[in-house]
Amino acid sequence: MTEYLIAFNDEWVPEHTAEELREKARVSHALIAEMQAEGVLIFTNGGLDRSTAVCGVESVDGKPVFTDGPYVETKEHLGGFVVVDVPDDEAARYWAGRLATVLDWPQEVHRFRSAGMARGDGSGER
């Protein structure tokens, strides 16, 4: 199995009414439940935008230097993501397509080069 990041930028999401957003939440939660039932979901979260950036940090002379807000000025910000563990690109594209359809905004798919590490797991294996 291979891990994939399926993500969208906040700026790709068109304006919605509160009722439309509640409906998007309902249908996306149903899809996430389906991913859980299929055993492909590793982690998901959303609701990110420029206002949720806590700080940026970089190393200066071997010490962390923190700045308020995002590290760089950019026009795009991560809006949400799903990490799935599926057999191949086709399966990742399937789930991304399902997300794009229920949410009605674009998704981007990235293949991780190797398995990640989970909390409490120093091996890199699951």
GROMACS .gro file of N, CA and C in nm, residues 57-120:
model
  192
   57VAL      N    1   0.857   2.933   1.165
   57VAL     CA    2   0.981   2.913   1.239
   57VAL      C    3   1.090   2.873   1.142
   58GLU      N    4   1.207   2.929   1.163
   58GLU     CA    5   1.324   2.891   1.083
   58GLU      C    6   1.445   2.885   1.174
   59SER      N    7   1.546   2.816   1.130
   59SER     CA    8   1.669   2.803   1.207
   59SER      C    9   1.764   2.916   1.170
   60VAL      N   10   1.808   2.988   1.271
   60VAL     CA   11   1.908   3.094   1.253
   60VAL      C   12   2.021   3.067   1.351
   61ASP      N   13   2.138   3.040   1.298
   61ASP     CA   14   2.254   3.006   1.382
   61ASP      C   15   2.225   2.889   1.475
   62GLY      N   16   2.151   2.791   1.423
   62GLY     CA   17   2.123   2.671   1.500
   62GLY      C   18   2.014   2.685   1.605
   63LYS      N   19   1.943   2.798   1.607
   63LYS     CA   20   1.837   2.820   1.705
   63LYS      C   21   1.708   2.856   1.632
   64PRO      N   22   1.594   2.812   1.685
   64PRO     CA   23   1.467   2.845   1.620
   64PRO      C   24   1.432   2.992   1.639
   65VAL      N   25   1.389   3.055   1.529
   65VAL     CA   26   1.342   3.193   1.534
   65VAL      C   27   1.196   3.190   1.486
   66PHE      N   28   1.106   3.237   1.571
   66PHE     CA   29   0.963   3.233   1.544
   66PHE      C   30   0.914   3.369   1.497
   67THR      N   31   0.822   3.367   1.399
   67THR     CA   32   0.755   3.489   1.355
   67THR      C   33   0.605   3.463   1.358
   68ASP      N   34   0.528   3.566   1.388
   68ASP     CA   35   0.382   3.551   1.390
   68ASP      C   36   0.330   3.523   1.251
   69GLY      N   37   0.224   3.443   1.244
   69GLY     CA   38   0.157   3.418   1.118
   69GLY      C   39   0.234   3.324   1.027
   70PRO      N   40   0.194   3.320   0.900
   70PRO     CA   41   0.259   3.228   0.806
   70PRO      C   42   0.404   3.269   0.780
   71TYR      N   43   0.484   3.171   0.741
   71TYR     CA   44   0.626   3.193   0.716
   71TYR      C   45   0.648   3.285   0.597
   72VAL      N   46   0.573   3.262   0.490
   72VAL     CA   47   0.592   3.343   0.369
   72VAL      C   48   0.459   3.407   0.331
   73GLU      N   49   0.469   3.520   0.265
   73GLU     CA   50   0.350   3.582   0.208
   73GLU      C   51   0.317   3.504   0.081
   74THR      N   52   0.197   3.454   0.076
   74THR     CA   53   0.155   3.376  -0.040
   74THR      C   54   0.008   3.401  -0.065
   75LYS      N   55  -0.035   3.377  -0.186
   75LYS     CA   56  -0.175   3.395  -0.219
   75LYS      C   57  -0.257   3.270  -0.191
   76GLU      N   58  -0.191   3.157  -0.168
   76GLU     CA   59  -0.263   3.032  -0.144
   76GLU      C   60  -0.225   2.974  -0.009
   77HIS      N   61  -0.325   2.915   0.057
   77HIS     CA   62  -0.306   2.854   0.188
   77HIS      C   63  -0.378   2.720   0.190
   78LEU      N   64  -0.318   2.625   0.258
   78LEU     CA   65  -0.379   2.493   0.273
   78LEU      C   66  -0.515   2.509   0.339
   79GLY      N   67  -0.616   2.447   0.282
   79GLY     CA   68  -0.751   2.455   0.336
   79GLY      C   69  -0.792   2.330   0.410
   80GLY      N   70  -0.745   2.215   0.365
   80GLY     CA   71  -0.779   2.088   0.428
   80GLY      C   72  -0.712   1.975   0.354
   81PHE      N   73  -0.715   1.857   0.417
   81PHE     CA   74  -0.645   1.744   0.356
   81PHE      C   75  -0.695   1.612   0.413
   82VAL      N   76  -0.664   1.508   0.339
   82VAL     CA   77  -0.688   1.370   0.378
   82VAL      C   78  -0.562   1.293   0.343
   83VAL      N   79  -0.518   1.205   0.432
   83VAL     CA   80  -0.408   1.114   0.401
   83VAL      C   81  -0.469   0.974   0.395
   84VAL      N   82  -0.449   0.907   0.282
   84VAL     CA   83  -0.503   0.773   0.262
   84VAL      C   84  -0.391   0.675   0.233
   85ASP      N   85  -0.417   0.551   0.262
   85ASP     CA   86  -0.324   0.442   0.233
   85ASP      C   87  -0.396   0.347   0.139
   86VAL      N   88  -0.359   0.354   0.011
   86VAL     CA   89  -0.429   0.278  -0.092
   86VAL      C   90  -0.328   0.207  -0.182
   87PRO      N   91  -0.375   0.110  -0.261
   87PRO     CA   92  -0.282   0.030  -0.340
   87PRO      C   93  -0.204   0.104  -0.449
   88ASP      N   94  -0.268   0.208  -0.510
   88ASP     CA   95  -0.203   0.268  -0.627
   88ASP      C   96  -0.261   0.405  -0.659
   89ASP      N   97  -0.204   0.468  -0.762
   89ASP     CA   98  -0.250   0.600  -0.804
   89ASP      C   99  -0.398   0.601  -0.841
   90GLU      N  100  -0.442   0.495  -0.905
   90GLU     CA  101  -0.582   0.487  -0.946
   90GLU      C  102  -0.676   0.495  -0.826
   91ALA      N  103  -0.643   0.426  -0.719
   91ALA     CA  104  -0.726   0.430  -0.598
   91ALA      C  105  -0.721   0.568  -0.534
   92ALA      N  106  -0.604   0.631  -0.532
   92ALA     CA  107  -0.592   0.767  -0.477
   92ALA      C  108  -0.676   0.864  -0.560
   93ARG      N  109  -0.672   0.849  -0.690
   93ARG     CA  110  -0.751   0.935  -0.778
   93ARG      C  111  -0.900   0.913  -0.755
   94TYR      N  112  -0.938   0.788  -0.730
   94TYR     CA  113  -1.079   0.759  -0.702
   94TYR      C  114  -1.128   0.839  -0.581
   95TRP      N  115  -1.052   0.832  -0.469
   95TRP     CA  116  -1.094   0.903  -0.348
   95TRP      C  117  -1.088   1.054  -0.367
   96ALA      N  118  -0.989   1.104  -0.437
   96ALA     CA  119  -0.981   1.247  -0.465
   96ALA      C  120  -1.100   1.291  -0.549
   97GLY      N  121  -1.137   1.209  -0.646
   97GLY     CA  122  -1.254   1.239  -0.728
   97GLY      C  123  -1.381   1.242  -0.648
   98ARG      N  124  -1.393   1.149  -0.555
   98ARG     CA  125  -1.512   1.148  -0.467
   98ARG      C  126  -1.516   1.275  -0.384
   99LEU      N  127  -1.401   1.315  -0.328
   99LEU     CA  128  -1.397   1.439  -0.248
   99LEU      C  129  -1.431   1.561  -0.334
  100ALA      N  130  -1.370   1.570  -0.452
  100ALA     CA  131  -1.396   1.684  -0.540
  100ALA      C  132  -1.544   1.692  -0.576
  101THR      N  133  -1.607   1.577  -0.592
  101THR     CA  134  -1.749   1.574  -0.630
  101THR      C  135  -1.839   1.615  -0.514
  102VAL      N  136  -1.818   1.559  -0.396
  102VAL     CA  137  -1.908   1.594  -0.284
  102VAL      C  138  -1.884   1.737  -0.234
  103LEU      N  139  -1.760   1.784  -0.242
  103LEU     CA  140  -1.731   1.919  -0.195
  103LEU      C  141  -1.751   2.024  -0.303
  104ASP      N  142  -1.739   1.983  -0.429
  104ASP     CA  143  -1.753   2.071  -0.544
  104ASP      C  144  -1.643   2.178  -0.548
  105TRP      N  145  -1.520   2.135  -0.508
  105TRP     CA  146  -1.402   2.218  -0.530
  105TRP      C  147  -1.283   2.129  -0.556
  106PRO      N  148  -1.180   2.181  -0.623
  106PRO     CA  149  -1.067   2.099  -0.668
  106PRO      C  150  -0.990   2.034  -0.553
  107GLN      N  151  -0.930   1.921  -0.585
  107GLN     CA  152  -0.841   1.849  -0.494
  107GLN      C  153  -0.711   1.824  -0.568
  108GLU      N  154  -0.603   1.809  -0.495
  108GLU     CA  155  -0.473   1.778  -0.553
  108GLU      C  156  -0.420   1.653  -0.485
  109VAL      N  157  -0.361   1.563  -0.562
  109VAL     CA  158  -0.313   1.435  -0.508
  109VAL      C  159  -0.160   1.431  -0.513
  110HIS      N  160  -0.100   1.394  -0.400
  110HIS     CA  161   0.045   1.377  -0.391
  110HIS      C  162   0.075   1.238  -0.336
  111ARG      N  163   0.170   1.170  -0.396
  111ARG     CA  164   0.215   1.038  -0.347
  111ARG      C  165   0.335   1.061  -0.257
  112PHE      N  166   0.326   1.010  -0.133
  112PHE     CA  167   0.443   1.016  -0.045
  112PHE      C  168   0.547   0.917  -0.095
  113ARG      N  169   0.674   0.951  -0.080
  113ARG     CA  170   0.782   0.866  -0.130
  113ARG      C  171   0.801   0.740  -0.046
  114SER      N  172   0.764   0.749   0.081
  114SER     CA  173   0.775   0.631   0.169
  114SER      C  174   0.672   0.644   0.279
  115ALA      N  175   0.655   0.537   0.356
  115ALA     CA  176   0.558   0.539   0.465
  115ALA      C  177   0.601   0.639   0.570
  116GLY      N  178   0.504   0.710   0.624
  116GLY     CA  179   0.532   0.808   0.729
  116GLY      C  180   0.537   0.742   0.865
  117MET      N  181   0.564   0.823   0.963
  117MET     CA  182   0.566   0.775   1.101
  117MET      C  183   0.446   0.831   1.174
  118ALA      N  184   0.387   0.750   1.259
  118ALA     CA  185   0.272   0.791   1.339
  118ALA      C  186   0.316   0.819   1.482
  119ARG      N  187   0.229   0.885   1.553
  119ARG     CA  188   0.256   0.916   1.693
  119ARG      C  189   0.296   0.789   1.768
  120GLY      N  190   0.407   0.798   1.840
  120GLY     CA  191   0.452   0.683   1.919
  120GLY      C  192   0.516   0.572   1.838
   0.00000   0.00000   0.00000
